[in-house]
Amino acid sequence: MSPTPGRLTATLYVYAFLDEFVLLYPVYALLFADTGLSVWQMSSLFVLWSATGVLLEVPSGAWADAVSRRTLLWLGPLLGGAGFALWVLFPSYWAFALGFVLWGARGALGSGALEALVYEELERLGTADTYARVMGRAHAAGQAAAMTAMAAAGPVFAAHGYPAVGAASVLACLLCAATATRFPEHRHPAAGPASGADEGAAAGWAAALRSGLGEVRRDRSVRGALLLVPAVGAVWGALDEYTPLLARETGVADATVPYLLVVIWAGVTAGSLLAGPAERLGSAPKGLAALLVVSALALAVGAAAGTPAGIALVAAAFGGFQLATVLADARLQQRIEGTGRATVTSLAGLATELTTIAVYAAYATALASTGAHTTTFALFAAPYLLVAAVLAARAVRPARARCR
């Protein structure tokens, strides 16, 4: 009997669910505000979060290529759980800052390692062509968890406050780490030429880093696919951190905010589930450009409405952006051929983090000028129109070349 991806996908879906089943997600911005933080202070925390990812993203990707991707996948949630515990036990700017450092490390350890492990295990089984579908479903599982957590956060928060949602979040992180130990991993990391174990690991890390960087430098198609990842994923990923404040600005009570976030994440989940059927869009610049234009318009109109009903359009926009993000990741994985897969994927993560930092700073600046989250959200539809224009232009050039 030929091997099947059953254990891999089952573990992946449970891992993705637990990774996002964090009751703090829909209310932590409110926790910051209730502790007395300004929007600038909150933005500085988001920048610190991303900066941690910037520093650790590529080194952790090379570590995953050199040692074990599974190890990084169980270590990360433990760090995240420690950060969440700090937030609710010692609510203050510096506790929030340390928590974001731990959360940033958690994200860096998983970024690149997860995608590389899944793609290569599917490739080993001869089913690499299902990567977009599998990862889309994994994202959907995570988003279903986020929606469940948002729905649960309301009554739990109303009954027991921040300590209860914090305790539930830490428990989810512990279960996520335990699940990660069940991932299959059949690759054999290359040992370095040095004789000592530590020296061999260091040599293996350096070799993995060189391999990944070299492939990006040599292969233009890999480089283009890498840059597309932050182009479609960074802006809406940054805006997501401000969605509780956008929802609050529609005039609803704080206890209703998590339910509006459920609507947004329902749209994101739909986008993930469409990744399989819509996989061809990833290799069709015109189709991807059209998707981004429609999503950008939905974001602008929905956010500017400033009403609970407008949140539905924001949800549709986020769904389109999520679909584009999954397709961009699949496009990148298909183009990587060397041994530094996690390193190359982490480079895409690094580019995303750098872009995200710029968005956080730009958001705070724009908010200071507009005075409203609704208007600021609408303004951030513009970058997607620019990306769509670039993709459309790239689609036109080959067509003209064929006509000559």
XYZ file of N, CA and C in Angstrom, residues 180-338:
477
model
N 2.519 19.520 17.715
C 3.639 19.655 16.772
C 4.596 18.472 16.831
N 4.693 17.820 17.981
C 5.604 16.676 18.096
C 5.142 15.497 17.257
N 3.912 15.542 16.734
C 3.364 14.441 15.931
C 3.610 14.632 14.429
N 4.203 15.747 14.026
C 4.478 15.941 12.598
C 5.474 14.904 12.094
N 5.203 14.268 10.939
C 6.231 13.408 10.326
C 7.323 14.266 9.719
N 8.554 13.815 9.821
C 9.677 14.541 9.217
C 10.707 13.515 8.774
N 10.799 13.311 7.450
C 11.668 12.273 6.904
C 12.956 12.812 6.305
N 13.091 14.131 6.269
C 14.306 14.696 5.700
C 15.483 14.443 6.653
N 16.698 14.443 6.079
C 17.911 14.252 6.871
C 18.779 15.488 6.720
N 18.756 16.402 7.695
C 19.559 17.621 7.592
C 21.021 17.304 7.332
N 21.596 18.089 6.453
C 22.996 17.852 6.105
C 23.893 18.231 7.269
N 24.813 17.358 7.609
C 25.767 17.663 8.672
C 26.901 18.489 8.112
N 27.435 19.378 8.923
C 28.553 20.211 8.492
C 29.835 19.413 8.490
N 30.883 19.938 7.915
C 32.136 19.227 7.826
C 32.897 19.161 9.131
N 32.528 19.981 10.117
C 33.274 19.999 11.377
C 33.027 18.733 12.161
N 33.972 18.393 13.006
C 33.873 17.149 13.759
C 32.976 17.279 14.970
N 33.007 18.382 15.695
C 32.206 18.560 16.882
C 30.746 18.740 16.542
N 29.845 18.336 17.479
C 28.413 18.452 17.228
C 28.006 19.909 17.066
N 28.482 20.768 17.963
C 28.135 22.183 17.875
C 28.689 22.803 16.610
N 29.959 22.468 16.279
C 30.560 23.016 15.074
C 29.865 22.485 13.827
N 29.458 21.215 13.874
C 28.746 20.643 12.734
C 27.403 21.314 12.531
N 26.687 21.590 13.632
C 25.396 22.270 13.528
C 25.573 23.675 12.971
N 26.640 24.368 13.429
C 26.901 25.720 12.937
C 27.222 25.694 11.446
N 28.027 24.698 11.036
C 28.373 24.589 9.617
C 27.141 24.265 8.783
N 26.271 23.387 9.315
C 25.037 23.058 8.617
C 24.126 24.270 8.484
N 24.064 25.080 9.535
C 23.247 26.300 9.496
C 23.790 27.251 8.433
N 25.098 27.436 8.398
C 25.709 28.337 7.418
C 25.487 27.829 5.993
N 25.595 26.514 5.815
C 25.386 25.940 4.480
C 23.945 26.126 4.026
N 22.997 25.931 4.944
C 21.587 26.120 4.609
C 21.308 27.567 4.240
N 21.903 28.491 4.995
C 21.708 29.908 4.714
C 22.266 30.261 3.339
N 23.469 29.772 3.026
C 24.071 30.053 1.722
C 23.234 29.482 0.588
N 22.709 28.289 0.796
C 21.897 27.650 -0.243
C 20.646 28.465 -0.554
N 19.947 28.895 0.500
C 18.730 29.666 0.284
C 18.994 31.016 -0.347
N 19.973 31.736 0.171
C 20.303 33.045 -0.378
C 20.785 32.935 -1.822
N 21.567 31.887 -2.100
C 22.081 31.700 -3.452
C 20.974 31.452 -4.453
N 19.964 30.672 -4.073
C 18.876 30.391 -5.003
C 18.090 31.658 -5.328
N 17.840 32.487 -4.325
C 17.118 33.738 -4.562
C 17.931 34.659 -5.462
N 19.231 34.698 -5.264
C 20.094 35.572 -6.059
C 20.182 35.104 -7.509
N 20.216 33.790 -7.726
C 20.419 33.257 -9.073
C 19.149 33.203 -9.908
N 18.033 32.868 -9.280
C 16.806 32.541 -10.013
C 15.823 33.711 -9.969
N 15.595 34.337 -11.101
C 14.704 35.496 -11.157
C 13.264 35.113 -10.848
N 12.834 33.928 -11.266
C 11.452 33.520 -11.012
C 11.204 33.312 -9.521
N 12.208 32.769 -8.810
C 12.095 32.615 -7.366
C 12.036 33.984 -6.694
N 12.864 34.881 -7.168
C 12.910 36.227 -6.584
C 11.571 36.948 -6.778
N 10.990 36.828 -7.968
C 9.706 37.473 -8.221
C 8.590 36.876 -7.379
N 8.585 35.535 -7.249
C 7.570 34.877 -6.432
C 7.725 35.250 -4.963
N 8.970 35.410 -4.527
C 9.236 35.799 -3.143
C 8.676 37.192 -2.864
N 8.892 38.138 -3.759
C 8.436 39.511 -3.536
C 6.920 39.630 -3.590
N 6.277 38.720 -4.297
C 4.815 38.770 -4.377
C 4.171 38.463 -3.024
N 4.835 37.645 -2.209
C 4.269 37.266 -0.912
C 4.020 38.483 -0.020
N 5.019 39.339 0.230
C 4.720 40.527 1.040
C 3.812 41.517 0.332
N 3.868 41.544 -1.001
C 3.045 42.498 -1.738
C 1.561 42.254 -1.513
N 1.170 40.993 -1.343
C -0.256 40.703 -1.144
C -0.614 40.457 0.315
N 0.366 40.101 1.150
C 0.034 39.707 2.514
C 0.285 40.720 3.605
N 1.161 41.698 3.374
C 1.602 42.559 4.474
C 0.561 43.580 4.905
N -0.087 44.250 3.945
C -0.980 45.354 4.314
C -2.193 44.859 5.075
N -2.889 43.874 4.518
C -4.088 43.415 5.225
C -3.718 42.690 6.519
N -2.530 42.065 6.553
C -2.081 41.432 7.793
C -1.855 42.452 8.892
N -1.343 43.643 8.522
C -1.164 44.711 9.506
C -2.508 45.317 9.902
N -3.376 45.537 8.935
C -4.690 46.108 9.234
C -5.487 45.229 10.191
N -5.275 43.937 10.122
C -6.003 43.022 10.987
C -5.821 43.362 12.464
N -4.647 43.888 12.820
C -4.398 44.232 14.218
C -5.279 45.386 14.702
N -5.798 46.159 13.775
C -6.622 47.306 14.146
C -8.117 47.044 13.957
N -8.482 45.836 13.518
C -9.899 45.565 13.270
C -10.774 45.695 14.523
N -10.293 45.350 15.738
C -11.165 45.598 16.904
C -11.500 47.084 17.069
N -10.535 47.954 16.757
C -10.787 49.386 16.875
C -11.700 49.872 15.758
N -11.564 49.293 14.568
C -12.487 49.610 13.473
C -13.904 49.206 13.859
N -14.050 48.002 14.424
C -15.375 47.518 14.827
C -15.965 48.394 15.929
N -15.147 48.782 16.890
C -15.635 49.644 17.979
C -16.128 50.982 17.426
N -15.471 51.478 16.366
C -15.827 52.771 15.796
C -17.157 52.749 15.052
N -17.693 51.564 14.787
C -19.015 51.498 14.156
C -20.127 51.818 15.147
N -19.792 51.945 16.438
C -20.776 52.332 17.429
C -21.338 51.201 18.259
N -20.830 49.974 18.065
C -21.345 48.848 18.832
C -20.695 48.810 20.214
N -21.315 48.068 21.125
C -20.757 47.893 22.463
C -19.508 47.019 22.388
N -18.613 47.163 23.371
C -17.372 46.385 23.379
C -17.640 44.878 23.361
N -18.692 44.454 24.048
C -19.006 43.024 24.083
C -19.423 42.495 22.716
N -19.814 43.406 21.806
C -20.235 42.998 20.453
C -19.067 42.951 19.484
N -17.963 43.588 19.844
C -16.800 43.649 18.953
C -16.346 42.263 18.493
N -16.203 41.261 19.395
C -15.759 39.947 18.921
C -16.662 39.338 17.863
N -17.961 39.635 17.916
C -18.877 39.051 16.937
C -18.692 39.679 15.555
N -18.368 40.966 15.508
C -18.054 41.575 14.217
C -16.750 41.022 13.656
N -15.813 40.706 14.546
C -14.571 40.094 14.086
C -14.807 38.690 13.542
N -15.810 37.996 14.086
C -16.174 36.678 13.554
C -16.612 36.820 12.097
N -17.362 37.875 11.794
C -17.794 38.113 10.415
C -16.582 38.295 9.502
N -15.623 39.088 9.957
C -14.416 39.313 9.156
C -13.676 38.005 8.912
N -13.530 37.204 9.960
C -12.773 35.968 9.809
C -13.538 34.897 9.059
N -14.874 35.025 8.997
C -15.642 34.126 8.122
C -15.260 34.388 6.671
N -15.081 35.657 6.321
C -14.627 35.984 4.971
C -13.234 35.470 4.697
N -12.334 35.602 5.678
C -10.967 35.111 5.516
C -10.962 33.596 5.326
N -11.805 32.898 6.096
C -11.890 31.440 5.981
C -12.373 31.025 4.604
N -13.361 31.735 4.088
C -13.848 31.435 2.740
C -12.736 31.599 1.719
N -11.923 32.635 1.891
C -10.793 32.826 0.985
C -9.818 31.675 1.031
N -9.554 31.145 2.222
C -8.653 30.000 2.358
C -9.199 28.765 1.662
N -10.481 28.510 1.835
C -11.087 27.311 1.250
C -11.152 27.383 -0.270
N -11.102 28.571 -0.828
C -11.121 28.724 -2.284
C -9.743 28.524 -2.913
N -8.704 28.335 -2.082
C -7.342 28.247 -2.614
C -7.174 27.089 -3.586
N -7.769 25.935 -3.280
C -7.659 24.789 -4.182
C -8.314 25.049 -5.530
N -9.642 25.354 -5.542
C -10.313 25.618 -6.819
C -9.726 26.791 -7.599
N -9.182 27.778 -6.894
C -8.671 28.983 -7.568
C -7.168 28.947 -7.777
N -6.541 27.777 -7.688
C -5.080 27.690 -7.722
C -4.490 28.274 -9.006
N -5.219 28.187 -10.113
C -4.685 28.699 -11.385
C -4.438 30.207 -11.348
N -5.183 30.907 -10.487
C -4.974 32.353 -10.392
C -3.546 32.687 -9.978
N -2.906 31.780 -9.224
C -1.550 32.032 -8.759
C -0.547 32.153 -9.883
N -0.834 31.518 -11.013
C 0.081 31.592 -12.162
C -0.485 32.459 -13.279
N -1.599 33.152 -13.002
C -2.219 34.021 -13.998
C -2.227 35.451 -13.462
N -1.233 36.277 -13.851
C -1.136 37.634 -13.301
C -2.412 38.455 -13.465
N -3.095 38.330 -14.617
C -4.320 39.110 -14.826
C -5.407 38.713 -13.837
N -5.549 37.423 -13.612
C -6.568 36.958 -12.677
C -6.282 37.416 -11.262
N -5.014 37.327 -10.853
C -4.629 37.765 -9.516
C -4.808 39.269 -9.380
N -4.505 40.008 -10.436
C -4.691 41.459 -10.418
C -6.165 41.810 -10.246
N -7.038 41.106 -10.964
C -8.470 41.364 -10.845
C -8.970 41.075 -9.432
N -8.464 39.991 -8.847
C -8.841 39.641 -7.471
C -8.455 40.752 -6.502
N -7.262 41.304 -6.670
C -6.794 42.362 -5.777
C -7.597 43.652 -5.961
N -7.964 43.970 -7.190
C -8.750 45.183 -7.437
C -10.125 45.079 -6.774
N -10.801 43.966 -6.977
C -12.131 43.785 -6.385
C -12.046 43.831 -4.862
N -11.042 43.180 -4.310
C -10.879 43.156 -2.848
C -10.570 44.547 -2.299
N -9.719 45.300 -3.011
C -9.372 46.650 -2.567
C -10.596 47.559 -2.567
N -11.428 47.458 -3.588
C -12.631 48.281 -3.643
C -13.591 47.911 -2.515
N -13.703 46.630 -2.236
C -14.574 46.201 -1.140
C -14.073 46.745 0.195
N -12.752 46.741 0.395
C -12.178 47.273 1.626
C -12.477 48.765 1.756
N -12.270 49.513 0.696
C -12.473 50.956 0.743
C -13.925 51.308 1.043
N -14.842 50.681 0.344
C -16.262 50.996 0.524
C -16.751 50.524 1.889
N -16.381 49.314 2.271
C -16.859 48.761 3.537
C -16.350 49.516 4.741
N -15.055 49.865 4.733
C -14.486 50.588 5.868
C -15.040 51.998 5.949
N -15.147 52.686 4.807
C -15.623 54.073 4.802
C -17.069 54.178 5.263
N -17.847 53.102 5.110
C -19.250 53.140 5.528
C -19.377 53.415 7.029
N -18.441 52.877 7.835
C -18.467 53.132 9.270
C -19.666 52.551 9.982
N -20.216 51.476 9.447
C -21.391 50.825 10.042
C -21.122 49.340 10.220
N -21.881 48.675 11.101
C -21.729 47.216 11.223
C -21.947 46.494 9.902
N -22.874 46.991 9.072
C -23.115 46.354 7.775
C -21.891 46.460 6.874
N -21.146 47.555 6.981
C -19.953 47.712 6.161
C -18.879 46.702 6.483
N -18.918 46.133 7.695
C -17.944 45.113 8.085
C -18.033 43.901 7.163
N -19.213 43.633 6.613
C -19.358 42.493 5.695
C -18.496 42.683 4.452
N -18.421 43.919 3.940
C -17.559 44.186 2.789
C -16.085 44.078 3.171
N -15.735 44.531 4.371
C -14.365 44.358 4.850
C -14.031 42.867 4.919
N -14.982 42.057 5.369
C -14.788 40.606 5.437
C -14.537 40.028 4.049
N -15.313 40.477 3.059
C -15.113 40.003 1.685
C -13.739 40.407 1.165
N -13.318 41.630 1.500
C -11.999 42.096 1.069
C -10.896 41.253 1.685
N -10.982 41.007 2.985
C -9.970 40.195 3.650
C -9.959 38.771 3.089
N -11.125 38.256 2.710
C -11.176 36.935 2.094
C -10.407 36.900 0.785
N -10.580 37.950 -0.028
C -9.838 38.023 -1.282
C -8.344 38.145 -1.061
N -7.953 38.949 -0.073
C -6.529 39.099 0.220
C -5.930 37.798 0.761
N -6.695 37.067 1.570
C -6.207 35.791 2.091
C -6.011 34.781 0.963
N -6.960 34.725 0.040
C -6.824 33.841 -1.112
C -5.564 34.182 -1.893
N -5.325 35.457 -2.125
C -4.124 35.880 -2.849
C -2.858 35.507 -2.083
N -2.901 35.587 -0.752
C -1.736 35.250 0.065
C -1.392 33.771 -0.033
N -2.403 32.904 0.047
C -2.163 31.459 -0.067
C -1.617 31.109 -1.450
N -2.187 31.715 -2.486
C -1.728 31.437 -3.848
C -0.310 31.926 -4.069
N 0.044 33.050 -3.462
C 1.413 33.555 -3.590
C 2.400 32.612 -2.912
N 2.025 32.065 -1.757
C 2.886 31.097 -1.069
C 3.069 29.842 -1.915
N 1.979 29.335 -2.490
C 2.072 28.136 -3.335
C 2.953 28.396 -4.554
N 2.825 29.571 -5.135
C 3.657 29.943 -6.290
C 5.136 29.911 -5.913
N 5.452 30.420 -4.724
C 6.841 30.421 -4.269
C 7.349 29.003 -4.044
N 6.579 28.170 -3.358
C 7.027 26.798 -3.076
C 7.279 26.011 -4.352
N 6.460 26.233 -5.372
C 6.625 25.514 -6.632
C 7.913 25.907 -7.357
N 8.413 27.082 -7.078
C 9.606 27.559 -7.782
C 10.912 27.248 -7.056
N 10.833 26.894 -5.788
C 12.046 26.568 -5.033
C 12.504 25.161 -5.397
N 13.772 25.016 -5.748
C 14.302 23.705 -6.137
C 15.468 23.255 -5.272
N 16.104 24.158 -4.547
C 17.275 23.811 -3.756
C 16.918 23.236 -2.393
